[in-house]
Amino acid sequence: MHELSLAKDIIDTVKQSLPAEELPKVRKIVLEIGTYSGVVSDSLNFSFEAITTDTELNEAELEIIEIPFRLKCNLCSNETEPEFPMMLCGNCGSSNTVVLSGDELKIKELKILEN
Ligand SMILES: [Zn+2]
């Protein structure tokens, strides 16, 4: 995962979703990132800070919500949180599983300074 290009994507998305005059009021960008997505939160924060310095998003910070990696088993129907990249059910060990969560990578919310 390239955190720098991800940070640029986040900034582009924020710029597309808000009018230009609102951008300096953005205080927090809340992200949902799955533990399975491979994103390193610290490097994402570092990249984001580096490319927003002296821009209209200078005051904005990232708030990262980590979504755990969860599997549902098609054999025993249990939902477990095995250690990624184990794709085996934590209950019965079957490989007949589907990923429920953990690959998220999205902006959940923008927190904007109220007047
Ligand atoms: Zn199972």
PDB file of C-alpha atoms and ligand atoms in Angstrom:
ATOM      1  CA  MET A   1       0.000   0.000   0.000  1.00  0.00           C
ATOM      2  CA  HIS A   2       1.299   3.415  -0.936  1.00  0.00           C
ATOM      3  CA  GLU A   3       0.190   5.723   1.825  1.00  0.00           C
ATOM      4  CA  LEU A   4       1.291   8.864  -0.011  1.00  0.00           C
ATOM      5  CA  SER A   5      -0.979   8.220  -2.996  1.00  0.00           C
ATOM      6  CA  LEU A   6      -3.752   7.233  -0.615  1.00  0.00           C
ATOM      7  CA  ALA A   7      -3.362  10.546   1.222  1.00  0.00           C
ATOM      8  CA  LYS A   8      -3.604  12.353  -2.141  1.00  0.00           C
ATOM      9  CA  ASP A   9      -6.771  10.418  -3.005  1.00  0.00           C
ATOM     10  CA  ILE A  10      -8.306  11.378   0.336  1.00  0.00           C
ATOM     11  CA  ILE A  11      -7.522  15.050  -0.277  1.00  0.00           C
ATOM     12  CA  ASP A  12      -8.982  14.880  -3.804  1.00  0.00           C
ATOM     13  CA  THR A  13     -12.168  13.305  -2.470  1.00  0.00           C
ATOM     14  CA  VAL A  14     -12.512  15.947   0.247  1.00  0.00           C
ATOM     15  CA  LYS A  15     -12.000  18.718  -2.315  1.00  0.00           C
ATOM     16  CA  GLN A  16     -14.686  17.207  -4.537  1.00  0.00           C
ATOM     17  CA  SER A  17     -17.193  16.857  -1.710  1.00  0.00           C
ATOM     18  CA  LEU A  18     -16.936  20.374  -0.271  1.00  0.00           C
ATOM     19  CA  PRO A  19     -17.118  23.878  -1.701  1.00  0.00           C
ATOM     20  CA  ALA A  20     -13.680  25.563  -1.756  1.00  0.00           C
ATOM     21  CA  GLU A  21     -14.559  28.067   0.997  1.00  0.00           C
ATOM     22  CA  GLU A  22     -15.350  25.200   3.400  1.00  0.00           C
ATOM     23  CA  LEU A  23     -11.953  23.513   3.017  1.00  0.00           C
ATOM     24  CA  PRO A  24     -10.083  25.628   5.614  1.00  0.00           C
ATOM     25  CA  LYS A  25     -12.810  24.714   8.140  1.00  0.00           C
ATOM     26  CA  VAL A  26     -12.177  20.971   7.932  1.00  0.00           C
ATOM     27  CA  ARG A  27     -10.820  19.819  11.291  1.00  0.00           C
ATOM     28  CA  LYS A  28     -11.106  16.057  11.062  1.00  0.00           C
ATOM     29  CA  ILE A  29     -11.353  13.518   8.309  1.00  0.00           C
ATOM     30  CA  VAL A  30     -12.696  10.309   9.807  1.00  0.00           C
ATOM     31  CA  LEU A  31     -11.520   7.238   7.925  1.00  0.00           C
ATOM     32  CA  GLU A  32     -12.525   3.616   8.243  1.00  0.00           C
ATOM     33  CA  ILE A  33      -9.581   1.407   7.444  1.00  0.00           C
ATOM     34  CA  GLY A  34      -9.715  -2.365   7.634  1.00  0.00           C
ATOM     35  CA  THR A  35      -6.784  -4.154   9.230  1.00  0.00           C
ATOM     36  CA  TYR A  36      -6.809  -6.335   6.093  1.00  0.00           C
ATOM     37  CA  SER A  37      -6.321  -3.359   3.726  1.00  0.00           C
ATOM     38  CA  GLY A  38      -2.593  -3.190   4.522  1.00  0.00           C
ATOM     39  CA  VAL A  39      -2.584   0.553   5.274  1.00  0.00           C
ATOM     40  CA  VAL A  40      -0.104   1.666   7.932  1.00  0.00           C
ATOM     41  CA  SER A  41      -1.887   4.379   9.954  1.00  0.00           C
ATOM     42  CA  ASP A  42       1.315   6.118  11.063  1.00  0.00           C
ATOM     43  CA  SER A  43       2.652   6.489   7.534  1.00  0.00           C
ATOM     44  CA  LEU A  44      -0.732   7.633   6.276  1.00  0.00           C
ATOM     45  CA  ASN A  45      -0.836  10.319   8.994  1.00  0.00           C
ATOM     46  CA  PHE A  46       2.721  11.347   8.185  1.00  0.00           C
ATOM     47  CA  SER A  47       2.027  11.576   4.431  1.00  0.00           C
ATOM     48  CA  PHE A  48      -1.187  13.492   4.993  1.00  0.00           C
ATOM     49  CA  GLU A  49       0.507  16.022   7.289  1.00  0.00           C
ATOM     50  CA  ALA A  50       3.365  16.448   4.829  1.00  0.00           C
ATOM     51  CA  ILE A  51       1.195  17.277   1.823  1.00  0.00           C
ATOM     52  CA  THR A  52      -1.412  19.441   3.606  1.00  0.00           C
ATOM     53  CA  THR A  53       1.086  21.813   5.268  1.00  0.00           C
ATOM     54  CA  ASP A  54       0.556  25.337   3.909  1.00  0.00           C
ATOM     55  CA  THR A  55      -2.586  24.316   2.028  1.00  0.00           C
ATOM     56  CA  GLU A  56      -6.257  25.048   2.737  1.00  0.00           C
ATOM     57  CA  LEU A  57      -6.383  21.710   4.596  1.00  0.00           C
ATOM     58  CA  ASN A  58      -3.558  22.674   6.965  1.00  0.00           C
ATOM     59  CA  GLU A  59      -5.845  22.441  10.015  1.00  0.00           C
ATOM     60  CA  ALA A  60      -7.332  19.078   9.102  1.00  0.00           C
ATOM     61  CA  GLU A  61      -6.307  15.899  10.888  1.00  0.00           C
ATOM     62  CA  LEU A  62      -6.994  12.279  10.122  1.00  0.00           C
ATOM     63  CA  GLU A  63      -8.948  10.182  12.575  1.00  0.00           C
ATOM     64  CA  ILE A  64      -8.512   6.540  11.726  1.00  0.00           C
ATOM     65  CA  ILE A  65     -11.012   3.933  12.835  1.00  0.00           C
ATOM     66  CA  GLU A  66      -9.561   0.464  12.423  1.00  0.00           C
ATOM     67  CA  ILE A  67     -12.066  -2.158  11.341  1.00  0.00           C
ATOM     68  CA  PRO A  68     -11.143  -5.677  12.473  1.00  0.00           C
ATOM     69  CA  PHE A  69     -10.713  -8.529  10.038  1.00  0.00           C
ATOM     70  CA  ARG A  70     -13.739 -10.837  10.420  1.00  0.00           C
ATOM     71  CA  LEU A  71     -14.650 -14.042   8.663  1.00  0.00           C
ATOM     72  CA  LYS A  72     -17.912 -15.923   8.508  1.00  0.00           C
ATOM     73  CA  CYS A  73     -17.707 -19.664   8.125  1.00  0.00           C
ATOM     74  CA  ASN A  74     -19.978 -21.382   5.600  1.00  0.00           C
ATOM     75  CA  LEU A  75     -19.682 -24.711   7.434  1.00  0.00           C
ATOM     76  CA  CYS A  76     -20.329 -23.905  11.100  1.00  0.00           C
ATOM     77  CA  SER A  77     -21.788 -20.379  10.595  1.00  0.00           C
ATOM     78  CA  ASN A  78     -19.524 -18.881  13.269  1.00  0.00           C
ATOM     79  CA  GLU A  79     -18.062 -15.403  12.871  1.00  0.00           C
ATOM     80  CA  THR A  80     -14.450 -15.234  14.019  1.00  0.00           C
ATOM     81  CA  GLU A  81     -11.542 -12.770  13.939  1.00  0.00           C
ATOM     82  CA  PRO A  82      -8.519 -14.831  12.899  1.00  0.00           C
ATOM     83  CA  GLU A  83      -5.081 -13.320  12.468  1.00  0.00           C
ATOM     84  CA  PHE A  84      -4.860 -12.006   8.896  1.00  0.00           C
ATOM     85  CA  PRO A  85      -3.926 -13.490   6.397  1.00  0.00           C
ATOM     86  CA  MET A  86      -5.367 -16.702   7.903  1.00  0.00           C
ATOM     87  CA  MET A  87      -8.490 -17.358   5.840  1.00  0.00           C
ATOM     88  CA  LEU A  88      -9.487 -20.311   8.034  1.00  0.00           C
ATOM     89  CA  CYS A  89     -12.463 -20.329  10.389  1.00  0.00           C
ATOM     90  CA  GLY A  90     -11.305 -19.682  13.972  1.00  0.00           C
ATOM     91  CA  ASN A  91     -13.845 -22.203  15.239  1.00  0.00           C
ATOM     92  CA  CYS A  92     -13.672 -25.300  13.027  1.00  0.00           C
ATOM     93  CA  GLY A  93     -10.645 -24.542  10.825  1.00  0.00           C
ATOM     94  CA  SER A  94     -12.581 -24.718   7.548  1.00  0.00           C
ATOM     95  CA  SER A  95     -11.322 -22.706   4.580  1.00  0.00           C
ATOM     96  CA  ASN A  96     -14.903 -22.316   3.341  1.00  0.00           C
ATOM     97  CA  THR A  97     -15.180 -18.744   4.617  1.00  0.00           C
ATOM     98  CA  VAL A  98     -16.255 -15.293   3.447  1.00  0.00           C
ATOM     99  CA  VAL A  99     -14.715 -11.974   4.513  1.00  0.00           C
ATOM    100  CA  LEU A 100     -17.239  -9.895   6.471  1.00  0.00           C
ATOM    101  CA  SER A 101     -15.054  -6.881   7.176  1.00  0.00           C
ATOM    102  CA  GLY A 102     -11.473  -5.731   7.311  1.00  0.00           C
ATOM    103  CA  ASP A 103     -10.845  -4.516   3.758  1.00  0.00           C
ATOM    104  CA  GLU A 104     -12.538  -1.126   4.217  1.00  0.00           C
ATOM    105  CA  LEU A 105     -10.838   1.989   2.999  1.00  0.00           C
ATOM    106  CA  LYS A 106     -13.230   4.902   3.004  1.00  0.00           C
ATOM    107  CA  ILE A 107     -14.019   8.337   4.336  1.00  0.00           C
ATOM    108  CA  LYS A 108     -16.739   7.953   6.942  1.00  0.00           C
ATOM    109  CA  GLU A 109     -17.233  11.553   7.975  1.00  0.00           C
ATOM    110  CA  LEU A 110     -15.836  15.073   7.665  1.00  0.00           C
ATOM    111  CA  LYS A 111     -15.863  17.208  10.806  1.00  0.00           C
ATOM    112  CA  ILE A 112     -16.090  20.865   9.939  1.00  0.00           C
ATOM    113  CA  LEU A 113     -15.682  23.824  12.257  1.00  0.00           C
ATOM    114  CA  GLU A 114     -19.071  25.377  13.004  1.00  0.00           C
ATOM    115  CA  ASN A 115     -19.402  29.121  12.986  1.00  0.00           C
TER     116      ASN A 115
HETATM  117 ZN    ZN B   1     -16.251 -22.915  10.969  1.00  0.00          ZN
END
